[in-house]
């Protein structure tokens, strides 16, 4: 029995030791404890990573937010500066728009032809009242105009009251007509802006035909004149408007020009008040072509003219009419200008686009342009000039007018003349860094 108890005690002790050993190993034993320690580390690492990712995302989101804020700020600034054409002010001016037509007449009874077309194509009588200003005191012409005014209260006639002879030195007598025209324009524009108080006016002469979309053209482009302070006029005329040098498939295309085209044009009151103070005694159109008189501002002109002059016999000689004016193309396709986006004509968009287009174009000589009709390639090229002589040579070759006024070539914008010859767009461009026109050219 004694032995058995001892054995039992030993066995019990052994079991306790074994149990303790098992327990101990379960607490501190090697492999299991090591892996759980690793997973804690893992989790900590992952949390660290997550935190880093969240921080990175926060930084990115903040950057994004800053960019969005910057964009919104720039947008509202652009709107304030008037880069967005139809902002509230312009919208207001357009909703209340009255854009009268001022018709300059003298002694030609054919003013009827002009009035007939104005009446025929006028989309809205109240929006486009017609004011005829007559010079010359010619009764037969007055009667023609009066017959229109008698029938329609939105057509009125006023007569230029000062019919006195303008005293001129002998050498200038042959230019008398130009003195009378400048005097008449001063009276007529003062009548429209000062007496009648209009905001803007479309000016036409008594020997102009107009296109069907003449009024739509001036309506659609008027917001440009309101918004873009670097513009002072919108004209319906392309001085290089002959069939052979325009793209008839793009009657909607418009351009900026530094050369005042006249012959159907819109002028605002605020510009008139500045011009009137220094208005010339004669040759008002060439005077308006001197950048000094218009603060270097530009006009809009169409690819395809919206007016045509049938006045062969007038103040200037009929030779110019037969050589150039007779061949001018009047637009025949109605374009809905009020539905078009014309923001490409705003200075900020236009200047950079034109410069980079011309910079990137392949070069050809005027002779090559004429000798190789496009056939699709290249669709556009530049022809460069370096002085007045090389300009005139290239212009003549291409079929363009080659004259200058105050150093500005006809239809030029920042020294570049854009035309369409033998199936391709051609830019006659300076080979040098252009900064301004040289008045000694021409
Ligand atoms: C040219 C221009 C014309 C410009 C004029 C002034 C062309 C095709 N024409 O006239 O746009 O206005 O030079 O430099 O480039 N008139 C008067 N009083 C007169 C004589 C004429 O008011 O004593 C009026 C006419 O009615 C007409 C305008 O002035 O509306 C131009 O006269 P016109 O005889 O047509 O001369 P252009 O040689 O065409
Ligand atoms: Mn004329």
Coordinates of C-alpha atoms and ligand atoms in Angstrom, one line a residue:
X1 CA 0.0 0.0 0.0
X2 CA 2.9 2.3 1.1
X3 CA 4.5 1.7 -2.3
X4 CA 1.3 2.4 -4.1
X5 CA 0.7 5.7 -2.3
X6 CA 4.3 6.8 -3.1
X7 CA 3.8 5.7 -6.7
X8 CA 0.5 7.6 -6.8
X9 CA 2.1 10.7 -5.3
X10 CA 4.9 10.5 -7.9
X11 CA 2.4 10.0 -10.7
X12 CA 0.4 12.9 -9.4
X13 CA 3.4 15.1 -9.1
X14 CA 4.4 14.2 -12.6
X15 CA 1.0 15.0 -13.9
X16 CA 1.1 18.4 -12.1
X17 CA 4.5 19.1 -13.7
X18 CA 3.2 18.0 -17.1
X19 CA 0.1 20.2 -16.7
X20 CA 2.2 23.1 -15.7
X21 CA 4.5 22.5 -18.6
X22 CA 1.5 22.4 -21.0
X23 CA 0.1 25.6 -19.5
X24 CA 3.4 27.3 -19.6
X25 CA 4.0 26.4 -23.2
X26 CA 0.5 27.6 -24.1
X27 CA 1.3 31.0 -22.6
X28 CA 4.8 31.7 -23.9
X29 CA 5.2 29.0 -26.4
X30 CA 7.1 29.9 -29.5
X31 CA 5.3 29.5 -32.9
X32 CA 1.7 30.6 -32.0
X33 CA 2.8 33.6 -29.9
X34 CA 5.1 34.8 -32.7
X35 CA 2.4 34.8 -35.4
X36 CA -0.1 36.7 -33.3
X37 CA 2.5 39.2 -32.6
X38 CA 3.2 39.5 -36.3
X39 CA -0.5 40.1 -37.1
X40 CA -0.7 42.9 -34.6
X41 CA 2.3 44.5 -36.2
X42 CA 0.6 43.9 -39.5
X43 CA -2.5 45.6 -38.5
X44 CA -0.5 48.5 -37.1
X45 CA 1.3 48.8 -40.4
X46 CA -1.9 48.6 -42.3
X47 CA -3.4 51.3 -40.1
X48 CA -0.3 53.4 -40.7
X49 CA -0.6 52.9 -44.4
X50 CA -4.3 53.7 -44.4
X51 CA -3.5 56.8 -42.4
X52 CA -0.9 57.8 -44.9
X53 CA -3.3 57.2 -47.8
X54 CA -6.0 59.2 -46.1
X55 CA -3.6 62.0 -45.6
X56 CA -2.5 61.9 -49.2
X57 CA -6.0 61.9 -50.4
X58 CA -6.8 64.8 -48.1
X59 CA -3.8 66.7 -49.7
X60 CA -5.1 65.9 -53.2
X61 CA -8.6 66.8 -52.3
X62 CA -7.4 70.1 -50.9
X63 CA -5.4 70.8 -54.1
X64 CA -8.5 69.9 -56.2
X65 CA -10.6 72.2 -54.1
X66 CA -8.1 75.0 -54.4
X67 CA -8.1 74.5 -58.2
X68 CA -11.9 74.5 -58.4
X69 CA -12.0 77.7 -56.3
X70 CA -9.4 79.2 -58.6
X71 CA -11.4 78.2 -61.7
X72 CA -14.7 79.7 -60.2
X73 CA -12.8 82.9 -59.3
X74 CA -11.3 83.2 -62.8
X75 CA -14.8 82.5 -64.4
X76 CA -16.5 85.2 -62.4
X77 CA -13.6 87.6 -63.1
X78 CA -13.9 86.8 -66.8
X79 CA -17.5 87.6 -66.6
X80 CA -16.8 90.8 -64.9
X81 CA -14.3 91.8 -67.5
X82 CA -16.8 91.0 -70.1
X83 CA -15.2 88.0 -71.8
X84 CA -18.5 86.2 -71.7
X85 CA -20.4 87.9 -74.5
X86 CA -24.0 87.7 -73.2
X87 CA -23.8 88.8 -69.6
X88 CA -26.6 90.7 -67.9
X89 CA -25.8 94.1 -69.3
X90 CA -25.6 92.9 -72.8
X91 CA -28.7 90.9 -72.4
X92 CA -30.5 94.0 -71.2
X93 CA -29.2 96.1 -74.1
X94 CA -30.3 93.4 -76.6
X95 CA -33.8 93.0 -75.1
X96 CA -34.4 96.7 -75.5
X97 CA -32.5 97.1 -78.7
X98 CA -33.4 99.7 -81.2
X99 CA -30.8 99.8 -84.0
X100 CA -31.8 102.5 -86.5
X101 CA -30.5 102.6 -90.1
X102 CA -29.1 105.9 -91.2
X103 CA -29.3 106.3 -95.0
X104 CA -27.1 109.0 -96.4
X105 CA -28.6 110.5 -99.5
X106 CA -27.9 113.5 -101.8
X107 CA -29.2 113.9 -105.4
X108 CA -29.7 110.4 -106.7
X109 CA -33.3 109.4 -107.2
X110 CA -32.1 105.8 -107.3
X111 CA -32.1 106.0 -103.5
X112 CA -35.4 104.2 -104.1
X113 CA -33.6 101.0 -104.9
X114 CA -31.8 101.1 -101.5
X115 CA -35.0 102.0 -99.6
X116 CA -36.9 99.2 -101.4
X117 CA -34.4 96.6 -100.2
X118 CA -34.2 98.0 -96.6
X119 CA -38.0 97.8 -96.4
X120 CA -38.1 94.3 -98.0
X121 CA -35.4 92.7 -95.8
X122 CA -36.2 94.6 -92.5
X123 CA -37.3 91.9 -90.1
X124 CA -38.8 94.3 -87.5
X125 CA -39.9 97.9 -88.2
X126 CA -39.6 99.1 -84.5
X127 CA -36.3 97.5 -83.9
X128 CA -34.8 99.0 -87.2
X129 CA -36.4 102.4 -87.8
X130 CA -35.0 104.0 -91.0
X131 CA -33.7 107.6 -90.8
X132 CA -32.9 109.2 -94.2
X133 CA -30.6 112.2 -94.0
X134 CA -30.5 114.1 -97.3
X135 CA -27.9 116.5 -98.4
X136 CA -27.8 118.6 -101.6
X137 CA -31.3 120.0 -101.4
X138 CA -32.3 118.0 -104.5
X139 CA -36.1 118.1 -104.7
X140 CA -36.8 115.0 -106.9
X141 CA -34.7 112.9 -104.5
X142 CA -36.5 114.4 -101.6
X143 CA -39.9 113.5 -103.1
X144 CA -38.8 109.8 -103.5
X145 CA -37.8 109.6 -99.9
X146 CA -40.9 111.4 -98.7
X147 CA -43.1 108.9 -100.5
X148 CA -41.6 106.2 -98.3
X149 CA -41.9 108.3 -95.1
X150 CA -45.5 109.2 -95.8
X151 CA -46.4 105.5 -95.9
X152 CA -44.6 104.4 -92.8
X153 CA -44.1 106.2 -89.5
X154 CA -40.9 104.2 -88.9
X155 CA -39.2 105.9 -91.9
X156 CA -38.3 109.5 -91.3
X157 CA -36.4 112.1 -93.4
X158 CA -34.2 115.0 -92.3
X159 CA -32.4 117.5 -94.5
X160 CA -28.9 118.7 -94.0
X161 CA -29.5 122.4 -93.4
X162 CA -26.1 123.9 -94.3
X163 CA -26.0 124.1 -98.0
X164 CA -23.4 126.9 -98.1
X165 CA -20.4 126.7 -100.4
X166 CA -17.3 125.4 -98.6
X167 CA -14.5 127.8 -99.2
X168 CA -11.5 125.9 -100.7
X169 CA -8.2 126.8 -102.1
X170 CA -7.9 126.2 -105.9
X171 CA -5.9 122.9 -105.6
X172 CA -8.6 121.4 -103.4
X173 CA -11.6 122.4 -105.4
X174 CA -11.7 119.1 -107.2
X175 CA -12.2 117.4 -103.8
X176 CA -15.3 119.5 -103.0
X177 CA -17.6 116.5 -102.9
X178 CA -15.5 114.8 -100.2
X179 CA -15.8 118.0 -98.1
X180 CA -19.5 118.0 -98.5
X181 CA -19.8 114.3 -97.6
X182 CA -17.7 114.8 -94.4
X183 CA -19.9 117.8 -93.4
X184 CA -23.1 115.8 -94.1
X185 CA -21.9 112.8 -92.0
X186 CA -21.2 115.0 -89.1
X187 CA -24.7 116.5 -89.3
X188 CA -26.4 113.1 -89.8
X189 CA -24.6 111.3 -87.0
X190 CA -25.2 114.2 -84.6
X191 CA -28.9 114.0 -85.6
X192 CA -29.0 110.3 -84.8
X193 CA -27.0 110.4 -81.5
X194 CA -27.6 113.8 -80.1
X195 CA -31.0 114.9 -81.4
X196 CA -32.7 111.5 -81.4
X197 CA -30.5 110.0 -78.6
X198 CA -29.9 106.5 -80.1
X199 CA -27.3 104.2 -78.7
X200 CA -26.0 102.8 -82.0
X201 CA -26.7 103.1 -85.7
X202 CA -26.2 101.1 -89.0
X203 CA -24.9 103.5 -91.7
X204 CA -25.6 103.0 -95.3
X205 CA -25.3 105.1 -98.5
X206 CA -27.9 105.6 -101.2
X207 CA -26.1 103.4 -103.7
X208 CA -25.9 100.2 -101.7
X209 CA -27.7 96.9 -102.2
X210 CA -28.0 94.7 -99.1
X211 CA -28.1 91.0 -98.7
X212 CA -31.1 89.2 -97.2
X213 CA -29.3 88.6 -94.0
X214 CA -28.0 92.2 -93.7
X215 CA -30.1 92.9 -90.5
X216 CA -29.4 89.5 -89.0
X217 CA -25.7 90.1 -89.5
X218 CA -25.8 93.4 -87.6
X219 CA -28.1 91.9 -84.9
X220 CA -25.9 88.9 -84.4
X221 CA -22.6 90.8 -84.3
X222 CA -23.9 93.7 -82.1
X223 CA -23.0 92.0 -78.8
X224 CA -19.4 91.9 -79.9
X225 CA -19.4 95.6 -80.3
X226 CA -20.9 96.0 -76.8
X227 CA -18.5 93.7 -75.1
X228 CA -15.2 94.0 -76.9
X229 CA -13.6 97.3 -76.2
X230 CA -10.9 96.7 -78.8
X231 CA -13.6 96.9 -81.5
X232 CA -15.1 100.2 -82.7
X233 CA -17.1 99.1 -85.8
X234 CA -18.8 96.2 -87.5
X235 CA -18.9 96.4 -91.3
X236 CA -20.8 94.5 -93.9
X237 CA -18.0 94.9 -96.5
X238 CA -15.0 92.8 -97.5
X239 CA -12.6 95.0 -99.4
X240 CA -11.2 91.8 -100.9
X241 CA -14.6 90.5 -101.6
X242 CA -14.3 89.2 -105.2
X243 CA -15.3 85.7 -106.0
X244 CA -11.8 84.5 -106.7
X245 CA -10.4 85.4 -103.3
X246 CA -13.2 84.5 -100.9
X247 CA -14.5 81.2 -99.6
X248 CA -18.2 81.1 -100.8
X249 CA -18.8 77.9 -98.9
X250 CA -18.4 79.7 -95.6
X251 CA -20.8 82.7 -95.7
X252 CA -20.9 82.5 -91.8
X253 CA -17.2 83.2 -91.5
X254 CA -16.2 86.6 -90.0
X255 CA -12.8 88.3 -89.4
X256 CA -11.3 91.1 -87.5
X257 CA -9.7 93.9 -89.5
X258 CA -7.6 97.0 -88.8
X259 CA -8.7 98.6 -92.1
X260 CA -12.1 100.4 -91.8
X261 CA -14.2 98.9 -94.6
X262 CA -17.3 101.3 -94.5
X263 CA -20.1 100.5 -96.9
X264 CA -22.7 99.4 -94.4
X265 CA -21.4 99.7 -90.8
X266 CA -22.4 100.0 -87.2
X267 CA -21.2 102.7 -84.9
X268 CA -21.9 103.3 -81.2
X269 CA -22.8 106.6 -79.7
X270 CA -19.8 106.6 -77.3
X271 CA -17.4 106.2 -80.2
X272 CA -19.2 108.9 -82.2
X273 CA -18.8 111.4 -79.4
X274 CA -15.1 110.8 -79.4
X275 CA -14.8 111.0 -83.2
X276 CA -17.0 114.0 -83.5
X277 CA -14.6 116.1 -81.4
X278 CA -11.9 115.7 -84.1
X279 CA -14.0 114.9 -87.2
X280 CA -12.1 115.8 -90.4
X281 CA -13.2 118.3 -93.1
X282 CA -12.9 115.7 -95.9
X283 CA -12.0 112.1 -96.7
X284 CA -13.6 110.9 -93.5
X285 CA -13.3 107.2 -94.5
X286 CA -9.5 107.4 -95.0
X287 CA -9.3 109.4 -91.8
X288 CA -11.0 106.5 -90.0
X289 CA -8.3 104.2 -91.5
X290 CA -5.6 106.0 -89.6
X291 CA -5.1 103.9 -86.4
X292 CA -4.3 107.2 -84.5
X293 CA -7.9 108.3 -85.0
X294 CA -9.6 105.1 -83.7
X295 CA -7.1 104.4 -80.9
X296 CA -5.8 101.4 -82.8
X297 CA -9.1 99.6 -82.5
X298 CA -10.4 97.1 -85.0
X299 CA -13.6 96.3 -87.0
X300 CA -15.4 93.1 -87.8
X301 CA -15.8 92.3 -91.5
X302 CA -17.4 89.3 -93.2
X303 CA -15.8 86.8 -95.6
X304 CA -18.6 87.4 -98.0
X305 CA -19.9 91.0 -98.3
X306 CA -23.4 91.9 -97.1
X307 CA -23.5 95.0 -99.3
X308 CA -22.9 95.8 -102.9
X309 CA -22.5 99.2 -104.4
X310 CA -24.3 100.1 -107.7
X311 CA -23.2 103.7 -107.6
X312 CA -20.8 103.8 -110.6
X313 CA -21.3 107.6 -111.0
X314 CA -20.5 109.3 -107.8
X315 CA -18.0 111.6 -106.1
X316 CA -15.1 109.3 -106.9
X317 CA -14.2 108.3 -110.5
X318 CA -16.0 105.4 -112.2
X319 CA -12.7 103.7 -113.1
X320 CA -12.3 102.3 -109.6
X321 CA -15.9 101.0 -109.9
X322 CA -15.2 99.1 -113.1
X323 CA -11.8 97.8 -111.9
X324 CA -13.0 96.6 -108.5
X325 CA -16.4 97.3 -107.1
X326 CA -18.4 95.8 -110.0
X327 CA -16.8 92.4 -109.4
X328 CA -17.6 92.3 -105.6
X329 CA -19.7 89.3 -104.5
X330 CA -22.9 90.0 -102.5
X331 CA -23.8 87.2 -100.1
X332 CA -26.7 85.1 -101.3
X333 CA -27.0 82.6 -98.5
X334 CA -29.0 83.5 -95.4
X335 CA -26.9 83.0 -92.2
X336 CA -28.6 83.0 -88.8
X337 CA -25.9 85.0 -87.1
X338 CA -27.9 85.4 -83.9
X339 CA -27.7 81.7 -83.4
X340 CA -24.0 81.4 -83.9
X341 CA -21.2 81.4 -81.3
X342 CA -19.1 84.4 -82.3
X343 CA -16.7 84.3 -79.3
X344 CA -13.8 83.4 -81.6
X345 CA -13.9 87.0 -82.7
X346 CA -13.1 88.4 -79.3
X347 CA -9.6 89.8 -79.2
X348 CA -8.3 87.5 -76.5
X349 CA -9.4 84.4 -78.5
X350 CA -8.7 85.7 -82.0
X351 CA -5.2 87.1 -81.8
X352 CA -3.5 84.1 -80.2
X353 CA -5.4 81.6 -82.5
X354 CA -4.4 83.6 -85.6
X355 CA -0.8 83.9 -84.6
X356 CA -0.4 80.3 -83.8
X357 CA -2.2 79.2 -86.9
X358 CA 0.0 81.3 -89.1
X359 CA 3.2 80.3 -87.2
X360 CA 2.5 76.6 -87.8
X361 CA 1.5 76.8 -91.5
X362 CA 3.7 75.6 -94.4
X363 CA 5.0 78.5 -96.6
X364 CA 4.4 78.9 -100.3
X365 CA 5.2 81.8 -102.7
X366 CA 2.3 83.7 -104.3
X367 CA 3.4 82.2 -107.7
X368 CA 3.2 78.6 -106.2
X369 CA -0.3 79.3 -104.8
X370 CA -1.5 80.3 -108.2
X371 CA 0.3 77.6 -110.1
X372 CA -0.8 74.7 -107.8
X373 CA -4.5 74.6 -107.0
X374 CA -5.1 73.0 -103.6
X375 CA -6.7 69.7 -104.4
X376 CA -7.1 69.3 -100.6
X377 CA -3.5 69.6 -99.6
X378 CA -2.2 71.6 -97.9
X379 CA -5.5 73.2 -97.1
X380 CA -3.9 76.4 -95.8
X381 CA -0.6 78.2 -96.4
X382 CA 1.2 81.4 -95.6
X383 CA 2.8 83.7 -98.1
X384 CA 5.3 86.0 -96.4
X385 CA 6.3 89.6 -97.2
X386 CA 9.1 91.7 -95.8
X387 CA 8.4 95.2 -97.0
X388 CA 5.8 97.3 -98.9
X389 CA 7.1 96.2 -102.3
X390 CA 7.1 92.5 -101.6
X391 CA 3.6 92.9 -100.0
X392 CA 2.3 94.6 -103.1
X393 CA 3.8 92.1 -105.5
X394 CA 2.3 89.1 -103.6
X395 CA -1.1 90.8 -103.2
X396 CA -1.3 91.6 -106.9
X397 CA -0.4 88.1 -107.8
X398 CA -3.1 86.6 -105.5
X399 CA -5.7 89.0 -106.9
X400 CA -6.0 91.2 -103.8
X401 CA -6.2 95.0 -103.5
X402 CA -2.6 96.1 -103.0
X403 CA -3.1 99.6 -101.6
X404 CA -2.4 101.0 -98.1
X405 CA -4.0 103.7 -96.0
X406 CA -1.8 105.0 -93.2
X407 CA 0.4 102.0 -93.8
X408 CA -2.5 99.5 -93.3
X409 CA -3.1 97.0 -96.2
X410 CA -6.8 96.5 -97.1
X411 CA -8.4 93.9 -94.8
X412 CA -5.2 93.4 -92.8
X413 CA -5.3 92.4 -89.2
X414 CA -2.1 92.8 -87.2
X415 CA -0.3 92.8 -90.5
X416 CA -2.0 89.6 -91.8
X417 CA -4.3 89.5 -94.8
X418 CA -6.5 86.4 -94.9
X419 CA -8.0 85.3 -98.3
X420 CA -9.1 82.2 -100.2
X421 CA -7.3 81.5 -103.4
X422 CA -7.6 78.4 -105.7
X423 CA -9.1 76.2 -103.1
X424 CA -7.0 77.1 -100.1
X425 CA -6.9 79.6 -97.3
X426 CA -3.9 81.9 -97.8
X427 CA -2.5 84.2 -95.1
X428 CA -0.3 87.0 -96.5
X429 CA 1.8 87.5 -93.4
X430 CA 4.9 89.5 -92.4
X431 CA 8.1 87.6 -92.3
X432 CA 9.3 89.7 -89.4
X433 CA 8.0 90.2 -85.9
X434 CA 5.0 92.6 -86.5
X435 CA 4.4 95.3 -83.9
X436 CA 2.7 98.1 -85.7
X437 CA 1.9 99.5 -89.2
X438 CA 4.5 101.7 -90.9
X439 CA 2.7 104.8 -92.2
X440 CA 5.5 105.3 -94.8
X441 CA 4.2 102.2 -96.6
X442 CA 2.2 103.1 -99.7
Ligands
LIG1 C1 -16.5 107.2 -101.6 C2 -16.9 105.9 -100.8 C3 -18.0 106.3 -99.8 C4 -17.5 107.4 -98.9 C5 -16.9 108.6 -99.7 C6 -16.3 109.6 -98.7 C7 -16.8 103.8 -102.0 C8 -17.4 102.8 -102.9 N1 -17.5 104.9 -101.7 O1 -17.7 107.7 -102.2 O2 -18.3 105.2 -99.0 O3 -18.5 107.8 -98.0 O4 -16.0 108.1 -100.7 O5 -15.0 109.7 -98.8 O6 -15.7 103.5 -101.5 N2 -23.2 112.6 -100.6 C9 -23.6 113.6 -99.8 N3 -23.3 114.9 -100.2 C10 -22.7 115.2 -101.4 C11 -22.3 114.1 -102.2 C12 -22.6 112.8 -101.8 O7 -24.1 113.4 -98.8 O8 -22.5 116.4 -101.7 C13 -23.5 111.2 -100.2 C14 -24.1 110.3 -101.2 O9 -25.5 110.4 -101.2 C15 -23.6 108.9 -100.7 C16 -22.2 109.2 -100.1 O10 -22.2 110.6 -99.8 O11 -24.4 108.4 -99.8 C17 -21.0 108.9 -101.0 O12 -21.2 109.5 -102.2 P1 -20.9 108.8 -103.7 O13 -21.2 109.8 -104.7 O14 -21.5 107.5 -103.7 O15 -19.3 108.7 -103.6 P2 -18.3 107.5 -103.6 O16 -17.3 107.8 -104.7 O17 -19.0 106.2 -103.7
LIG2 MN1 -20.9 105.5 -103.7

